């Protein structure tokens, strides 16, 4: 699985959130984090958010080109 790198501005924001965390041993833990909540599990690379935030924004209609399916 490919890793996505973080931009400098995003990194500063994440750094403030993770100050209280102990130093992570694995460098891959800094990659593929949700932009909204910082969650590392169930990250969706296409949208840059986790499944929880994806579902929330999909319901609100804030994700472009995404609609709730109805048939």
mmCIF file with all atom_site columns, C-alpha atoms in Angstrom:
data_model
loop_
_atom_site.group_PDB
_atom_site.id
_atom_site.type_symbol
_atom_site.label_atom_id
_atom_site.label_alt_id
_atom_site.label_comp_id
_atom_site.label_asym_id
_atom_site.label_entity_id
_atom_site.label_seq_id
_atom_site.pdbx_PDB_ins_code
_atom_site.Cartn_x
_atom_site.Cartn_y
_atom_site.Cartn_z
_atom_site.occupancy
_atom_site.B_iso_or_equiv
_atom_site.pdbx_formal_charge
_atom_site.auth_seq_id
_atom_site.auth_comp_id
_atom_site.auth_asym_id
_atom_site.auth_atom_id
_atom_site.pdbx_PDB_model_num
ATOM 1  C CA . UNK A 1 1  ? 0.000   0.000  0.000  1.00 0.00 ? 1  UNK A CA 1
ATOM 2  C CA . UNK A 1 2  ? 1.420   3.357  -1.005 1.00 0.00 ? 2  UNK A CA 1
ATOM 3  C CA . UNK A 1 3  ? 1.915   6.072  1.567  1.00 0.00 ? 3  UNK A CA 1
ATOM 4  C CA . UNK A 1 4  ? 0.787   9.637  1.046  1.00 0.00 ? 4  UNK A CA 1
ATOM 5  C CA . UNK A 1 5  ? 3.014   12.376 2.349  1.00 0.00 ? 5  UNK A CA 1
ATOM 6  C CA . UNK A 1 6  ? 1.748   15.252 4.428  1.00 0.00 ? 6  UNK A CA 1
ATOM 7  C CA . UNK A 1 7  ? 2.257   18.902 3.557  1.00 0.00 ? 7  UNK A CA 1
ATOM 8  C CA . UNK A 1 8  ? 4.100   21.167 5.972  1.00 0.00 ? 8  UNK A CA 1
ATOM 9  C CA . UNK A 1 9  ? 0.980   23.051 7.097  1.00 0.00 ? 9  UNK A CA 1
ATOM 10 C CA . UNK A 1 10 ? -0.899  19.828 7.718  1.00 0.00 ? 10 UNK A CA 1
ATOM 11 C CA . UNK A 1 11 ? 2.047   18.402 9.605  1.00 0.00 ? 11 UNK A CA 1
ATOM 12 C CA . UNK A 1 12 ? 2.078   21.344 12.034 1.00 0.00 ? 12 UNK A CA 1
ATOM 13 C CA . UNK A 1 13 ? -1.611  20.824 12.714 1.00 0.00 ? 13 UNK A CA 1
ATOM 14 C CA . UNK A 1 14 ? -1.094  17.108 13.368 1.00 0.00 ? 14 UNK A CA 1
ATOM 15 C CA . UNK A 1 15 ? 1.962   17.797 15.484 1.00 0.00 ? 15 UNK A CA 1
ATOM 16 C CA . UNK A 1 16 ? -0.134  19.891 17.864 1.00 0.00 ? 16 UNK A CA 1
ATOM 17 C CA . UNK A 1 17 ? -2.685  17.096 18.174 1.00 0.00 ? 17 UNK A CA 1
ATOM 18 C CA . UNK A 1 18 ? -0.111  14.409 18.892 1.00 0.00 ? 18 UNK A CA 1
ATOM 19 C CA . UNK A 1 19 ? 2.014   16.291 21.437 1.00 0.00 ? 19 UNK A CA 1
ATOM 20 C CA . UNK A 1 20 ? 0.611   14.210 24.271 1.00 0.00 ? 20 UNK A CA 1
ATOM 21 C CA . UNK A 1 21 ? 1.288   10.928 22.488 1.00 0.00 ? 21 UNK A CA 1
ATOM 22 C CA . UNK A 1 22 ? 4.460   9.077  23.204 1.00 0.00 ? 22 UNK A CA 1
ATOM 23 C CA . UNK A 1 23 ? 6.995   8.933  20.407 1.00 0.00 ? 23 UNK A CA 1
ATOM 24 C CA . UNK A 1 24 ? 5.815   6.449  17.822 1.00 0.00 ? 24 UNK A CA 1
ATOM 25 C CA . UNK A 1 25 ? 8.303   3.760  16.900 1.00 0.00 ? 25 UNK A CA 1
ATOM 26 C CA . UNK A 1 26 ? 6.954   3.190  13.408 1.00 0.00 ? 26 UNK A CA 1
ATOM 27 C CA . UNK A 1 27 ? 7.356   6.048  10.918 1.00 0.00 ? 27 UNK A CA 1
ATOM 28 C CA . UNK A 1 28 ? 4.389   4.812  8.890  1.00 0.00 ? 28 UNK A CA 1
ATOM 29 C CA . UNK A 1 29 ? 2.074   5.805  11.738 1.00 0.00 ? 29 UNK A CA 1
ATOM 30 C CA . UNK A 1 30 ? 2.527   9.441  10.668 1.00 0.00 ? 30 UNK A CA 1
ATOM 31 C CA . UNK A 1 31 ? 1.165   8.697  7.202  1.00 0.00 ? 31 UNK A CA 1
ATOM 32 C CA . UNK A 1 32 ? -2.403  8.040  6.111  1.00 0.00 ? 32 UNK A CA 1
ATOM 33 C CA . UNK A 1 33 ? -4.219  9.852  8.886  1.00 0.00 ? 33 UNK A CA 1
ATOM 34 C CA . UNK A 1 34 ? -7.671  11.366 8.650  1.00 0.00 ? 34 UNK A CA 1
ATOM 35 C CA . UNK A 1 35 ? -7.469  15.109 7.955  1.00 0.00 ? 35 UNK A CA 1
ATOM 36 C CA . UNK A 1 36 ? -10.407 15.830 10.235 1.00 0.00 ? 36 UNK A CA 1
ATOM 37 C CA . UNK A 1 37 ? -10.007 13.659 13.333 1.00 0.00 ? 37 UNK A CA 1
ATOM 38 C CA . UNK A 1 38 ? -6.513  12.136 12.965 1.00 0.00 ? 38 UNK A CA 1
ATOM 39 C CA . UNK A 1 39 ? -7.746  8.540  12.946 1.00 0.00 ? 39 UNK A CA 1
ATOM 40 C CA . UNK A 1 40 ? -5.290  6.071  11.384 1.00 0.00 ? 40 UNK A CA 1
ATOM 41 C CA . UNK A 1 41 ? -7.555  3.069  10.888 1.00 0.00 ? 41 UNK A CA 1
ATOM 42 C CA . UNK A 1 42 ? -10.007 2.686  7.996  1.00 0.00 ? 42 UNK A CA 1
ATOM 43 C CA . UNK A 1 43 ? -8.407  5.580  6.088  1.00 0.00 ? 43 UNK A CA 1
ATOM 44 C CA . UNK A 1 44 ? -9.747  6.230  2.578  1.00 0.00 ? 44 UNK A CA 1
ATOM 45 C CA . UNK A 1 45 ? -6.893  7.482  0.407  1.00 0.00 ? 45 UNK A CA 1
ATOM 46 C CA . UNK A 1 46 ? -9.144  8.791  -2.364 1.00 0.00 ? 46 UNK A CA 1
ATOM 47 C CA . UNK A 1 47 ? -10.797 11.263 -0.017 1.00 0.00 ? 47 UNK A CA 1
ATOM 48 C CA . UNK A 1 48 ? -8.176  11.708 2.718  1.00 0.00 ? 48 UNK A CA 1
ATOM 49 C CA . UNK A 1 49 ? -10.565 10.947 5.566  1.00 0.00 ? 49 UNK A CA 1
ATOM 50 C CA . UNK A 1 50 ? -11.539 7.951  7.686  1.00 0.00 ? 50 UNK A CA 1
ATOM 51 C CA . UNK A 1 51 ? -14.761 6.016  7.197  1.00 0.00 ? 51 UNK A CA 1
ATOM 52 C CA . UNK A 1 52 ? -16.480 7.789  10.084 1.00 0.00 ? 52 UNK A CA 1
ATOM 53 C CA . UNK A 1 53 ? -15.817 11.272 8.704  1.00 0.00 ? 53 UNK A CA 1
ATOM 54 C CA . UNK A 1 54 ? -16.507 10.066 5.162  1.00 0.00 ? 54 UNK A CA 1
ATOM 55 C CA . UNK A 1 55 ? -19.959 8.884  6.168  1.00 0.00 ? 55 UNK A CA 1
ATOM 56 C CA . UNK A 1 56 ? -20.659 12.118 8.014  1.00 0.00 ? 56 UNK A CA 1
ATOM 57 C CA . UNK A 1 57 ? -19.641 14.328 5.073  1.00 0.00 ? 57 UNK A CA 1
ATOM 58 C CA . UNK A 1 58 ? -21.390 12.109 2.538  1.00 0.00 ? 58 UNK A CA 1
ATOM 59 C CA . UNK A 1 59 ? -24.669 12.497 4.429  1.00 0.00 ? 59 UNK A CA 1
ATOM 60 C CA . UNK A 1 60 ? -24.215 16.264 4.595  1.00 0.00 ? 60 UNK A CA 1
ATOM 61 C CA . UNK A 1 61 ? -23.421 16.391 0.876  1.00 0.00 ? 61 UNK A CA 1
ATOM 62 C CA . UNK A 1 62 ? -20.093 18.187 1.286  1.00 0.00 ? 62 UNK A CA 1
ATOM 63 C CA . UNK A 1 63 ? -18.096 15.648 -0.750 1.00 0.00 ? 63 UNK A CA 1
ATOM 64 C CA . UNK A 1 64 ? -18.242 16.661 -4.383 1.00 0.00 ? 64 UNK A CA 1
ATOM 65 C CA . UNK A 1 65 ? -19.594 14.106 -6.902 1.00 0.00 ? 65 UNK A CA 1
ATOM 66 C CA . UNK A 1 66 ? -20.969 11.881 -4.178 1.00 0.00 ? 66 UNK A CA 1
ATOM 67 C CA . UNK A 1 67 ? -24.650 11.153 -3.661 1.00 0.00 ? 67 UNK A CA 1
ATOM 68 C CA . UNK A 1 68 ? -26.563 8.676  -1.602 1.00 0.00 ? 68 UNK A CA 1
ATOM 69 C CA . UNK A 1 69 ? -27.612 5.753  -3.762 1.00 0.00 ? 69 UNK A CA 1
ATOM 70 C CA . UNK A 1 70 ? -31.304 5.134  -4.320 1.00 0.00 ? 70 UNK A CA 1
ATOM 71 C CA . UNK A 1 71 ? -32.799 2.666  -6.782 1.00 0.00 ? 71 UNK A CA 1
#
